[in-house]
């Protein structure tokens, strides 16, 4: 707190007076906790709706996790249901579904890292090289659009384009290939479609943050590189990429932390009875077993397993980044 | 970029890059153009031509049909109602929480911030969340589409950062004039944050309009479905060879023809396309603010 700024209110507010005397240090010296609470009572009042939201919709469900260790019955409630320890987890690990889910989730997550993660970076680098500003902003306007569409719309568009009954893509495929391909229900096409969708929907949007990082690169570095005779590739490698490295690392950590989050809505909308063997992932499994079949405790255990692995991954990735000399996110 | 001598290789790259980026831009926007064009075309033209951006004969039949059905009209009204009310609720929750948290002298401020950040890292998951909503008696209530989304923690932190950057003198001047804390929030902070308010109104509106998951979980009564669920029922599940027989059984609209499907997609997309130009002005700034640590 700046002492000059608070001078004016010292007669009005004892809290700011205290702040003035101690400048940036703790204010507690000549004002008690109770006085501070009293002074800020209206601020706390404003805080109530938001806090209520976090307690009810974020922390109450966290407490609800205990049903993973119960044989939960909606009629008995959390207090009345029987405790079963780790039985639900053991059931899940013994279930043949476990390895199928793990494999599907893992493959999608890896494909995501290999194909989707670099896409916005490459796109941003190419955009950054466009000389004509007006052209650049037109392209940018276009590539951001799909991000604002819901997954239902994206899936609907995919169905309309890829259906075997008159879809545009299949008409082109049958011209070249001679017959149509049932993209929407063939298990081998599920993963390519998922990757194509997410790249189409989100890679344009992903460029926003990289373009901002690129815009902050010192122009003199490019000039110096040119004087040193660096060609375009060299400038890219030695000036541009190092400038966005920390952004890449932060986003990679976030991505690793969400490694098991395969995007419930996208997968749910694209899966059907024919491609379920490759489409089932942890999130959709929790939905089908929990909500549609009512196995609350079991699916909560599945969800908790996924959540814990996620937290471990994000903390681990963060630590790794710090070890490599990068700023983590915490 | 500074003026630099361009090598022949560099010039080739520029031309190549110009073309590639143009193609990518077209690929991103093309499906929408086709869907809009197709929704105005006749069924005959849709079967005859595989891809077009301008229909030969322009017709509004598809729109006339979908708006003549109760199901579609109702779901659009549900979506509009939930989006309008929901946006106001979200703004109220987010801004009223962000303001106290932006005051550095607030006792317990870092505790509240940690509470928020932890909830971004770890969550109870789908089933405990469902049980909470269910035990609040919100199943099949429109509030179930609004309240669980009332605060987006990322948005909250951006708004908090914004309030933090408003010069403190303004607040002090108001205090001298005898303004209460709530008065300061209402008379000074909110009017000052009009552009931010508008930005987050758009963000929340888009999020609520696009939300499919909450409706899928909490709304079982098909009369209360928002347009996103209806879209899934019509386009994704009506494909008999693709949908599960069980869930397709819930379909009630006669299987629509191609142009009807396209028209439904257009209507569900339209609000976003309308607000997009307004959104675009703000979102880059919003994203950058958001990337600044708490």
Coordinates of C-alpha atoms in Angstrom, one line a residue:
Chain A
X1 CA 0.0 0.0 0.0
X2 CA 1.3 3.4 -1.0
X3 CA 1.4 5.8 2.0
X4 CA 0.7 8.9 0.0
X5 CA -2.4 7.5 -1.4
X6 CA -3.9 6.5 1.9
X7 CA -3.2 9.8 3.6
X8 CA -6.4 11.3 2.6
X9 CA -8.6 8.8 4.3
X10 CA -6.9 8.5 7.6
X11 CA -9.5 10.3 9.5
X12 CA -12.2 8.2 8.0
X13 CA -10.9 4.7 8.2
X14 CA -8.6 3.4 10.9
X15 CA -7.7 0.4 8.8
X16 CA -6.1 2.5 6.1
X17 CA -4.5 4.6 8.7
X18 CA -2.8 1.5 10.0
X19 CA -1.8 0.6 6.5
X20 CA -0.2 4.0 6.1
X21 CA 2.0 3.7 9.2
X22 CA 3.3 0.2 8.4
X23 CA 3.4 0.6 4.6
X24 CA 3.7 -2.7 3.0
X25 CA 4.0 -4.8 6.2
X26 CA 1.2 -6.6 8.0
X27 CA -1.5 -4.3 9.2
X28 CA -2.3 -6.1 12.4
X29 CA -0.2 -3.9 14.7
X30 CA -2.8 -1.4 15.9
X31 CA -6.0 -2.9 14.6
X32 CA -7.5 -6.1 16.0
X33 CA -8.9 -8.9 13.9
X34 CA -12.3 -8.1 15.1
X35 CA -12.0 -4.5 14.0
X36 CA -10.9 -5.7 10.6
X37 CA -13.8 -8.0 10.3
X38 CA -16.2 -5.2 11.3
X39 CA -14.6 -2.8 8.9
X40 CA -15.0 -5.2 6.0
X41 CA -18.4 -6.6 7.0
X42 CA -20.0 -5.4 3.7
X43 CA -17.2 -7.1 1.7
X44 CA -17.9 -10.3 3.5
X45 CA -21.5 -9.9 2.7
X46 CA -20.7 -9.6 -1.0
X47 CA -18.5 -12.7 -0.7
X48 CA -21.4 -14.9 0.6
X49 CA -23.0 -15.9 -2.7
X50 CA -19.7 -16.9 -4.2
X51 CA -18.6 -18.8 -1.2
X52 CA -21.9 -20.6 -1.0
X53 CA -21.4 -21.6 -4.7
X54 CA -18.0 -23.1 -4.0
X55 CA -19.1 -24.9 -0.9
X56 CA -22.2 -26.4 -2.4
X57 CA -21.1 -27.2 -5.9
X58 CA -17.3 -27.8 -5.4
X59 CA -16.7 -28.9 -1.9
X60 CA -19.8 -30.8 -1.1
X61 CA -19.1 -33.1 -4.0
X62 CA -15.6 -33.6 -2.7
X63 CA -17.0 -34.7 0.6
X64 CA -19.4 -36.9 -1.4
X65 CA -16.4 -38.9 -2.6
X66 CA -16.7 -41.0 0.6
X67 CA -19.4 -43.0 -1.2
X68 CA -16.6 -44.6 -3.2
X69 CA -15.8 -46.5 0.1
X70 CA -19.4 -47.4 0.7
X71 CA -22.2 -49.5 -0.7
X72 CA -24.2 -46.3 -1.3
X73 CA -27.9 -46.5 -1.5
X74 CA -29.8 -43.3 -2.3
X75 CA -32.5 -44.2 0.2
X76 CA -30.1 -44.6 3.1
X77 CA -28.0 -41.6 2.2
X78 CA -24.3 -41.2 3.0
X79 CA -24.8 -41.6 6.8
X80 CA -26.9 -44.7 6.5
X81 CA -25.0 -46.6 3.8
X82 CA -22.7 -49.5 4.6
X83 CA -18.9 -49.0 4.6
X84 CA -17.0 -51.4 2.3
X85 CA -13.5 -50.1 2.3
X86 CA -11.6 -50.5 -0.9
X87 CA -14.0 -53.1 -2.4
X88 CA -15.2 -50.8 -5.2
X89 CA -11.7 -50.1 -6.2
X90 CA -10.7 -53.8 -6.2
X91 CA -13.8 -54.7 -8.2
X92 CA -12.8 -52.1 -10.8
X93 CA -9.1 -53.2 -11.1
X94 CA -10.3 -56.8 -11.4
X95 CA -12.8 -55.9 -14.1
X96 CA -11.7 -56.6 -17.6
X97 CA -13.2 -53.2 -18.5
X98 CA -10.3 -51.6 -16.5
X99 CA -7.6 -52.5 -19.1
X100 CA -9.8 -51.6 -22.0
X101 CA -10.6 -48.2 -20.5
X102 CA -7.0 -47.6 -19.6
X103 CA -5.8 -48.5 -23.1
X104 CA -8.4 -46.3 -24.8
X105 CA -7.8 -43.4 -22.6
X106 CA -4.1 -43.7 -22.8
X107 CA -4.1 -44.0 -26.6
X108 CA -6.3 -41.0 -27.0
X109 CA -4.2 -39.0 -24.6
X110 CA -1.0 -39.8 -26.4
X111 CA -2.5 -39.0 -29.8
X112 CA -3.7 -35.8 -28.3
X113 CA -0.1 -34.9 -27.2
X114 CA 1.4 -35.9 -30.5
X115 CA -1.1 -34.4 -33.0
X116 CA -3.2 -31.9 -31.1
X117 CA -0.7 -30.3 -28.8
X118 CA 1.8 -29.0 -31.4
X119 CA -1.0 -27.9 -33.8
X120 CA -1.6 -24.4 -32.3
X121 CA 2.1 -23.8 -32.0
X122 CA 2.8 -24.6 -35.7
X123 CA -0.3 -22.6 -36.7
X124 CA 0.8 -19.6 -34.6
X125 CA 4.4 -19.7 -36.0
X126 CA 3.0 -19.7 -39.6
X127 CA 0.5 -17.0 -38.8
X128 CA 3.3 -14.9 -37.3
X129 CA 5.2 -15.2 -40.5
X130 CA 2.4 -13.7 -42.6
X131 CA 3.5 -10.3 -43.8
X132 CA 0.1 -8.8 -44.7
X133 CA -1.5 -7.7 -41.5
X134 CA -5.0 -7.4 -43.0
X135 CA -4.8 -11.0 -44.4
X136 CA -3.5 -12.2 -41.1
X137 CA -6.5 -10.8 -39.2
X138 CA -8.9 -12.3 -41.7
X139 CA -7.4 -15.7 -41.3
X140 CA -7.4 -15.3 -37.5
X141 CA -11.1 -14.4 -37.5
X142 CA -11.9 -17.6 -39.4
X143 CA -9.8 -20.0 -37.4
X144 CA -11.2 -18.9 -34.0
X145 CA -14.9 -19.5 -35.0
X146 CA -15.1 -23.3 -34.3
X147 CA -14.0 -22.8 -30.7
X148 CA -17.2 -21.1 -29.9
X149 CA -19.4 -23.9 -31.2
X150 CA -20.7 -26.5 -28.8
X151 CA -19.5 -30.1 -29.1
X152 CA -23.0 -31.0 -30.1
X153 CA -22.8 -28.7 -33.1
X154 CA -19.3 -30.0 -34.0
X155 CA -20.5 -33.6 -33.7
X156 CA -23.7 -32.8 -35.7
X157 CA -21.6 -31.2 -38.5
X158 CA -19.3 -34.3 -38.5
X159 CA -22.4 -36.5 -38.8
X160 CA -23.8 -34.4 -41.6
X161 CA -20.5 -34.5 -43.5
X162 CA -19.4 -38.1 -42.9
X163 CA -22.7 -40.0 -43.1
X164 CA -22.9 -42.7 -45.7
X165 CA -26.3 -41.4 -46.8
X166 CA -25.3 -38.4 -48.8
X167 CA -22.5 -36.9 -46.7
X168 CA -20.2 -34.7 -48.6
X169 CA -17.0 -36.5 -47.5
X170 CA -18.4 -39.9 -48.5
X171 CA -19.5 -38.6 -51.9
X172 CA -15.9 -37.5 -52.5
X173 CA -14.5 -40.8 -51.1
X174 CA -16.7 -42.9 -53.3
X175 CA -15.6 -40.9 -56.4
X176 CA -12.0 -41.6 -55.6
X177 CA -12.1 -44.9 -53.8
X178 CA -15.1 -46.5 -55.5
X179 CA -17.1 -47.1 -52.4
X180 CA -18.2 -45.4 -49.3
X181 CA -16.6 -45.7 -45.9
X182 CA -18.7 -45.9 -42.8
X183 CA -16.5 -43.4 -40.8
X184 CA -19.0 -42.9 -38.0
X185 CA -19.3 -46.5 -36.8
X186 CA -16.1 -48.1 -37.9
X187 CA -13.9 -48.5 -34.8
X188 CA -10.7 -47.9 -36.8
X189 CA -12.0 -44.4 -37.8
X190 CA -13.0 -43.4 -34.4
X191 CA -9.6 -42.1 -33.2
X192 CA -8.8 -40.2 -36.5
X193 CA -12.2 -38.5 -36.3
X194 CA -11.7 -37.5 -32.7
X195 CA -8.3 -36.0 -33.5
X196 CA -9.5 -34.3 -36.6
X197 CA -12.4 -32.7 -34.6
X198 CA -10.4 -31.4 -31.8
X199 CA -7.7 -30.0 -34.1
X200 CA -10.4 -28.3 -36.2
X201 CA -12.2 -27.0 -33.1
X202 CA -9.5 -25.8 -30.8
X203 CA -6.1 -25.4 -32.6
X204 CA -7.1 -21.9 -34.0
X205 CA -8.1 -20.8 -30.5
X206 CA -4.9 -22.2 -29.1
X207 CA -2.9 -19.8 -31.2
X208 CA -4.1 -16.8 -29.2
X209 CA -1.7 -17.4 -26.3
X210 CA 1.3 -18.2 -28.6
X211 CA 0.7 -15.2 -30.8
X212 CA 0.7 -13.0 -27.6
X213 CA 4.0 -14.6 -26.6
X214 CA 5.4 -14.1 -30.1
X215 CA 4.4 -10.5 -30.1
X216 CA 6.5 -9.8 -27.1
X217 CA 9.7 -11.0 -28.7
X218 CA 12.3 -8.2 -28.8
X219 CA 12.6 -7.0 -32.4
X220 CA 16.2 -6.2 -31.9
X221 CA 17.0 -9.9 -31.5
X222 CA 15.8 -10.5 -35.0
X223 CA 17.9 -7.6 -36.3
X224 CA 20.9 -8.9 -34.5
X225 CA 20.3 -12.4 -35.9
X226 CA 20.0 -11.0 -39.4
X227 CA 23.2 -9.1 -39.0
X228 CA 24.8 -12.3 -38.0
X229 CA 23.6 -13.8 -41.2
X230 CA 20.9 -16.0 -39.8
X231 CA 18.4 -17.2 -42.4
X232 CA 14.7 -17.6 -41.7
X233 CA 15.0 -21.1 -40.2
X234 CA 17.8 -20.1 -38.0
X235 CA 15.9 -17.1 -36.7
X236 CA 12.9 -19.4 -36.0
X237 CA 15.1 -21.8 -34.2
X238 CA 17.3 -19.5 -32.2
X239 CA 15.0 -16.5 -31.5
X240 CA 11.4 -17.3 -32.0
X241 CA 11.2 -20.7 -30.4
X242 CA 13.1 -19.8 -27.2
X243 CA 10.8 -16.9 -26.8
X244 CA 7.7 -19.1 -26.6
X245 CA 9.4 -22.0 -24.7
X246 CA 8.0 -21.1 -21.3
X247 CA 4.5 -20.8 -22.7
X248 CA 4.9 -24.2 -24.3
X249 CA 6.1 -25.7 -21.0
X250 CA 3.2 -24.2 -19.0
X251 CA 0.6 -25.5 -21.5
X252 CA 2.3 -28.8 -21.6
X253 CA 2.1 -29.1 -17.8
X254 CA -1.6 -28.2 -17.9
X255 CA -2.1 -30.8 -20.7
X256 CA -0.3 -33.5 -18.8
X257 CA -2.3 -32.7 -15.7
X258 CA -5.4 -33.3 -17.8
X259 CA -3.8 -36.3 -19.4
X260 CA -6.8 -38.6 -18.5
X261 CA -9.4 -36.0 -19.4
X262 CA -10.3 -37.1 -22.8
X263 CA -13.2 -34.7 -23.2
X264 CA -16.4 -36.3 -22.1
X265 CA -18.8 -34.5 -24.4
X266 CA -16.8 -35.1 -27.6
X267 CA -16.3 -38.8 -26.9
X268 CA -19.8 -39.3 -25.6
X269 CA -21.3 -37.7 -28.8
X270 CA -19.1 -39.6 -31.2
X271 CA -19.4 -43.0 -29.6
X272 CA -22.1 -45.5 -30.6
X273 CA -22.8 -49.2 -30.1
X274 CA -20.5 -50.1 -33.0
X275 CA -17.4 -48.3 -32.0
X276 CA -17.7 -48.7 -28.2
X277 CA -14.7 -51.0 -28.1
X278 CA -12.4 -48.1 -28.8
X279 CA -14.6 -45.3 -27.6
X280 CA -15.1 -46.1 -24.0
X281 CA -12.9 -44.0 -21.7
X282 CA -13.0 -43.3 -18.0
X283 CA -15.3 -40.3 -18.2
X284 CA -17.9 -42.0 -20.4
X285 CA -17.7 -45.2 -18.3
X286 CA -18.4 -43.2 -15.2
X287 CA -21.5 -41.8 -16.9
X288 CA -22.8 -45.0 -18.3
X289 CA -22.2 -47.1 -15.2
X290 CA -23.1 -44.3 -12.7
X291 CA -25.9 -42.3 -14.1
X292 CA -27.6 -44.7 -16.5
X293 CA -27.1 -47.9 -14.5
X294 CA -27.2 -46.3 -11.0
X295 CA -23.9 -47.9 -9.7
X296 CA -23.1 -44.8 -7.7
X297 CA -20.4 -46.1 -5.4
X298 CA -18.6 -48.1 -8.1
X299 CA -18.5 -45.3 -10.6
X300 CA -17.4 -42.7 -7.9
X301 CA -14.5 -45.0 -7.2
X302 CA -13.6 -45.0 -10.9
X303 CA -13.9 -41.2 -11.0
X304 CA -11.8 -40.9 -7.8
X305 CA -9.1 -43.1 -9.3
X306 CA -9.0 -40.9 -12.4
X307 CA -9.0 -37.7 -10.3
X308 CA -6.1 -38.8 -8.1
X309 CA -4.0 -39.9 -11.1
X310 CA -4.7 -36.5 -12.6
X311 CA -3.5 -34.6 -9.5
X312 CA -0.4 -36.7 -9.3
X313 CA 0.3 -36.0 -13.0
X314 CA -0.1 -32.3 -12.7
X315 CA 2.1 -32.0 -9.6
X316 CA 4.7 -34.3 -11.1
X317 CA 4.8 -32.4 -14.4
X318 CA 5.1 -29.1 -12.5
X319 CA 8.0 -30.5 -10.5
X320 CA 9.7 -31.8 -13.6
X321 CA 9.3 -28.4 -15.3
X322 CA 10.9 -26.7 -12.3
X323 CA 13.8 -29.1 -12.3
X324 CA 14.4 -28.3 -16.0
X325 CA 14.7 -24.7 -15.0
X326 CA 11.3 -23.5 -16.2
X327 CA 8.7 -21.7 -14.2
X328 CA 6.0 -24.1 -13.2
X329 CA 2.4 -23.0 -12.7
X330 CA 2.5 -23.0 -9.0
Chain B
X1 CA 8.8 -7.6 -38.0
X2 CA 11.8 -5.5 -39.0
X3 CA 12.6 -5.0 -42.7
X4 CA 14.8 -7.8 -43.7
X5 CA 16.4 -8.9 -46.9
X6 CA 14.4 -11.8 -48.2
X7 CA 16.3 -14.7 -49.8
X8 CA 14.7 -16.5 -52.8
X9 CA 13.9 -19.3 -50.4
X10 CA 12.3 -16.9 -48.0
X11 CA 10.1 -15.6 -50.8
X12 CA 9.0 -19.1 -51.8
X13 CA 8.1 -19.7 -48.2
X14 CA 6.1 -16.5 -48.0
X15 CA 4.0 -17.5 -51.0
X16 CA 3.6 -21.0 -49.7
X17 CA 2.6 -19.7 -46.3
X18 CA 0.1 -17.3 -47.8
X19 CA -1.6 -20.1 -49.6
X20 CA -1.5 -22.6 -46.8
X21 CA -2.9 -20.2 -44.2
X22 CA -5.6 -19.2 -46.6
X23 CA -6.6 -22.9 -47.1
X24 CA -6.6 -23.5 -43.4
X25 CA -8.9 -20.4 -42.9
X26 CA -11.2 -21.8 -45.6
X27 CA -11.3 -25.3 -44.0
X28 CA -12.3 -23.8 -40.7
X29 CA -15.1 -21.7 -42.1
X30 CA -16.3 -23.9 -45.0
X31 CA -18.5 -26.4 -43.0
X32 CA -20.5 -23.5 -41.6
X33 CA -21.0 -21.9 -45.1
X34 CA -22.2 -25.2 -46.5
X35 CA -24.6 -25.8 -43.6
X36 CA -26.0 -22.3 -43.9
X37 CA -26.4 -22.6 -47.7
X38 CA -27.8 -26.1 -47.5
X39 CA -30.5 -25.0 -45.0
X40 CA -31.9 -22.6 -47.6
X41 CA -31.7 -25.1 -50.4
X42 CA -34.3 -27.5 -51.7
X43 CA -34.1 -31.2 -50.8
X44 CA -33.6 -32.0 -54.5
X45 CA -30.6 -29.8 -54.8
X46 CA -29.1 -31.3 -51.7
X47 CA -29.3 -34.8 -53.1
X48 CA -28.0 -33.7 -56.5
X49 CA -25.1 -31.4 -55.6
X50 CA -22.6 -32.7 -53.1
X51 CA -21.1 -29.4 -52.0
X52 CA -22.1 -25.8 -52.6
X53 CA -21.9 -22.4 -51.0
X54 CA -24.8 -20.7 -52.9
X55 CA -28.1 -22.6 -53.3
X56 CA -29.6 -22.4 -56.8
X57 CA -33.1 -22.0 -55.5
X58 CA -33.6 -20.2 -52.3
X59 CA -36.3 -21.5 -50.0
X60 CA -37.3 -21.0 -46.4
X61 CA -39.3 -24.3 -46.2
X62 CA -36.9 -25.9 -43.7
X63 CA -37.2 -23.0 -41.3
X64 CA -40.9 -22.8 -41.7
X65 CA -41.2 -26.5 -40.9
X66 CA -38.9 -26.6 -37.8
X67 CA -40.6 -23.5 -36.3
X68 CA -44.0 -25.1 -36.9
X69 CA -43.1 -27.9 -34.6
X70 CA -43.8 -27.5 -30.9
X71 CA -40.7 -29.5 -29.9
X72 CA -38.2 -27.2 -31.7
X73 CA -39.8 -23.9 -30.8
X74 CA -40.1 -24.9 -27.1
X75 CA -36.4 -26.0 -26.9
X76 CA -35.3 -22.8 -28.5
X77 CA -37.3 -20.8 -25.9
X78 CA -35.9 -22.9 -23.1
X79 CA -32.3 -22.2 -24.4
X80 CA -33.0 -18.5 -24.7
X81 CA -34.6 -18.3 -21.2
X82 CA -31.9 -20.3 -19.5
X83 CA -29.1 -18.3 -21.2
X84 CA -30.6 -14.9 -20.3
X85 CA -31.3 -15.7 -16.7
X86 CA -28.2 -17.8 -16.3
X87 CA -25.9 -15.1 -17.6
X88 CA -27.3 -12.6 -15.1
X89 CA -26.9 -15.1 -12.3
X90 CA -23.3 -16.0 -13.3
X91 CA -22.3 -12.3 -13.5
X92 CA -23.8 -11.6 -10.1
X93 CA -22.0 -14.5 -8.5
X94 CA -18.7 -13.9 -10.2
X95 CA -18.5 -10.1 -9.8
X96 CA -19.8 -10.0 -6.2
X97 CA -17.1 -12.5 -5.2
X98 CA -14.3 -11.0 -7.3
X99 CA -14.6 -7.6 -5.7
X100 CA -14.0 -8.5 -2.1
X101 CA -11.2 -10.8 -3.1
X102 CA -9.5 -7.9 -5.0
X103 CA -9.2 -6.0 -1.7
X104 CA -5.7 -6.7 -0.4
X105 CA -6.7 -5.8 3.2
X106 CA -9.4 -8.4 3.4
X107 CA -8.8 -10.8 6.2
X108 CA -8.7 -14.4 5.0
X109 CA -8.2 -13.4 1.4
X110 CA -5.5 -15.9 0.6
X111 CA -7.5 -18.7 2.3
X112 CA -10.4 -18.0 0.0
X113 CA -8.1 -17.8 -3.0
X114 CA -6.6 -21.2 -2.1
X115 CA -10.1 -22.6 -1.8
X116 CA -10.8 -21.5 -5.3
X117 CA -7.5 -22.7 -6.8
X118 CA -7.8 -26.1 -5.1
X119 CA -11.2 -26.6 -6.6
X120 CA -9.7 -26.0 -10.1
X121 CA -7.2 -28.8 -9.4
X122 CA -9.4 -31.5 -7.9
X123 CA -13.1 -32.1 -8.1
X124 CA -15.6 -34.5 -6.6
X125 CA -16.3 -35.9 -10.0
X126 CA -19.5 -36.5 -11.9
X127 CA -21.4 -38.8 -9.5
X128 CA -21.0 -36.9 -6.3
X129 CA -21.9 -33.7 -8.2
X130 CA -25.0 -35.4 -9.5
X131 CA -26.0 -36.5 -6.0
X132 CA -25.6 -33.0 -4.7
X133 CA -27.8 -31.6 -7.5
X134 CA -30.3 -34.4 -7.0
X135 CA -30.5 -33.9 -3.2
X136 CA -31.0 -30.1 -3.7
X137 CA -34.1 -31.2 -5.6
X138 CA -32.9 -29.5 -8.8
X139 CA -33.3 -32.5 -11.2
X140 CA -35.5 -31.5 -14.1
X141 CA -35.3 -27.9 -13.0
X142 CA -33.9 -25.2 -15.2
X143 CA -31.8 -24.1 -12.2
X144 CA -29.8 -27.3 -12.7
X145 CA -28.6 -25.8 -16.0
X146 CA -27.5 -22.5 -14.3
X147 CA -26.4 -22.9 -10.7
X148 CA -23.7 -25.6 -11.1
X149 CA -22.1 -23.2 -13.7
X150 CA -22.6 -20.0 -11.7
X151 CA -18.9 -19.3 -11.3
X152 CA -16.1 -20.2 -13.7
X153 CA -12.9 -20.0 -11.5
X154 CA -10.8 -18.7 -14.5
X155 CA -13.3 -15.9 -15.1
X156 CA -13.4 -15.1 -11.4
X157 CA -9.6 -14.7 -11.2
X158 CA -9.6 -12.5 -14.3
X159 CA -12.3 -10.2 -12.9
X160 CA -10.5 -10.1 -9.6
X161 CA -7.3 -9.0 -11.3
X162 CA -9.3 -6.3 -13.1
X163 CA -10.7 -4.9 -9.9
X164 CA -7.3 -5.0 -8.3
X165 CA -6.0 -2.7 -11.1
X166 CA -8.5 0.0 -10.5
X167 CA -6.8 2.9 -8.8
X168 CA -7.5 2.8 -5.1
X169 CA -7.9 6.6 -5.0
X170 CA -11.3 6.3 -6.6
X171 CA -12.5 4.2 -3.7
X172 CA -11.0 6.5 -1.2
X173 CA -12.7 9.6 -2.7
X174 CA -16.0 7.8 -2.6
X175 CA -15.4 6.9 1.0
X176 CA -14.8 10.5 1.9
X177 CA -18.0 11.4 0.3
X178 CA -19.7 8.9 2.6
X179 CA -20.2 6.0 0.3
X180 CA -20.6 2.5 1.8
X181 CA -18.6 -0.5 0.6
X182 CA -21.6 -1.9 -1.2
X183 CA -22.2 1.6 -2.6
X184 CA -18.6 1.7 -3.9
X185 CA -19.1 -1.7 -5.5
X186 CA -22.4 -0.7 -7.1
X187 CA -21.8 3.0 -8.0
X188 CA -18.1 3.0 -8.8
X189 CA -16.7 -0.5 -9.5
X190 CA -19.5 -1.9 -11.6
X191 CA -19.9 1.2 -13.9
X192 CA -16.1 1.2 -14.4
X193 CA -16.1 -2.4 -15.3
X194 CA -18.8 -2.2 -18.0
X195 CA -16.5 -3.5 -20.7
X196 CA -15.4 -6.4 -18.6
X197 CA -19.0 -7.0 -17.6
X198 CA -19.9 -7.1 -21.3
X199 CA -17.1 -9.5 -22.1
X200 CA -18.0 -11.9 -19.4
X201 CA -21.7 -11.6 -20.1
X202 CA -20.8 -12.9 -23.6
X203 CA -18.5 -15.6 -22.3
X204 CA -21.1 -16.9 -19.9
X205 CA -23.9 -16.6 -22.4
X206 CA -21.9 -18.7 -24.9
X207 CA -21.0 -21.3 -22.3
X208 CA -24.6 -21.7 -21.1
X209 CA -26.0 -21.7 -24.6
X210 CA -23.5 -24.4 -25.6
X211 CA -23.9 -26.5 -22.5
X212 CA -25.0 -29.9 -23.3
X213 CA -23.6 -31.9 -20.4
X214 CA -25.8 -30.4 -17.6
X215 CA -28.9 -31.0 -19.6
X216 CA -27.9 -34.5 -20.3
X217 CA -27.3 -35.2 -16.6
X218 CA -30.0 -33.3 -15.0
X219 CA -32.9 -32.9 -17.4
X220 CA -34.8 -36.1 -18.2
X221 CA -38.1 -34.5 -19.1
X222 CA -37.9 -34.1 -22.9
X223 CA -40.3 -31.1 -22.7
X224 CA -37.6 -29.2 -20.9
X225 CA -34.7 -30.0 -23.2
X226 CA -32.6 -27.1 -24.4
X227 CA -31.8 -26.9 -28.1
X228 CA -28.4 -28.7 -27.7
X229 CA -30.0 -31.9 -26.5
X230 CA -32.6 -31.7 -29.2
X231 CA -29.9 -31.4 -31.7
X232 CA -28.2 -34.5 -30.4
X233 CA -31.5 -36.4 -30.6
X234 CA -32.3 -35.3 -34.1
X235 CA -29.0 -35.5 -35.8
X236 CA -26.9 -37.9 -34.0
X237 CA -29.4 -40.4 -32.6
X238 CA -31.9 -40.4 -35.5
X239 CA -29.4 -42.3 -37.6
X240 CA -31.0 -45.7 -36.9
X241 CA -27.9 -47.6 -37.9
X242 CA -25.7 -45.6 -35.5
X243 CA -27.7 -44.8 -32.4
X244 CA -28.5 -47.2 -29.6
X245 CA -31.9 -48.6 -30.1
X246 CA -32.7 -47.7 -26.5
X247 CA -31.9 -44.1 -26.7
X248 CA -33.3 -43.6 -30.2
X249 CA -36.6 -44.8 -28.8
X250 CA -36.9 -41.5 -27.2
X251 CA -37.0 -39.6 -30.5
X252 CA -40.3 -38.1 -31.2
X253 CA -39.7 -35.8 -34.2
X254 CA -40.3 -37.6 -37.5
X255 CA -36.9 -38.3 -39.0
X256 CA -36.1 -35.0 -40.6
X257 CA -34.8 -34.6 -44.1
X258 CA -31.4 -33.2 -44.8
X259 CA -32.3 -29.5 -45.1
X260 CA -34.3 -29.7 -41.9
X261 CA -31.2 -31.0 -40.1
X262 CA -29.1 -28.2 -41.5
X263 CA -31.7 -25.6 -40.5
X264 CA -31.7 -27.0 -36.9
X265 CA -27.9 -26.7 -36.8
X266 CA -28.0 -23.2 -38.1
X267 CA -30.6 -22.0 -35.6
X268 CA -28.6 -23.6 -32.8
X269 CA -25.4 -21.9 -34.1
X270 CA -26.9 -18.5 -35.0
X271 CA -26.7 -16.8 -31.6
X272 CA -23.0 -17.6 -31.4
X273 CA -22.3 -16.3 -34.9
X274 CA -24.2 -13.1 -34.0
X275 CA -22.3 -12.4 -30.8
X276 CA -18.9 -13.6 -32.3
X277 CA -17.9 -10.2 -33.7
X278 CA -18.5 -8.6 -30.3
X279 CA -16.7 -11.4 -28.6
X280 CA -13.7 -11.3 -30.9
X281 CA -12.8 -7.7 -29.9
X282 CA -12.4 -8.8 -26.3
X283 CA -11.2 -12.3 -26.0
X284 CA -7.6 -12.0 -26.8
X285 CA -7.2 -9.4 -24.0
X286 CA -9.2 -11.7 -21.7
X287 CA -7.0 -14.6 -22.4
X288 CA -3.9 -12.6 -21.7
X289 CA -5.2 -11.3 -18.4
X290 CA -6.1 -14.9 -17.6
X291 CA -2.6 -16.1 -18.2
X292 CA -1.3 -13.7 -15.6
X293 CA -0.8 -15.5 -12.4
X294 CA -3.5 -15.0 -9.7

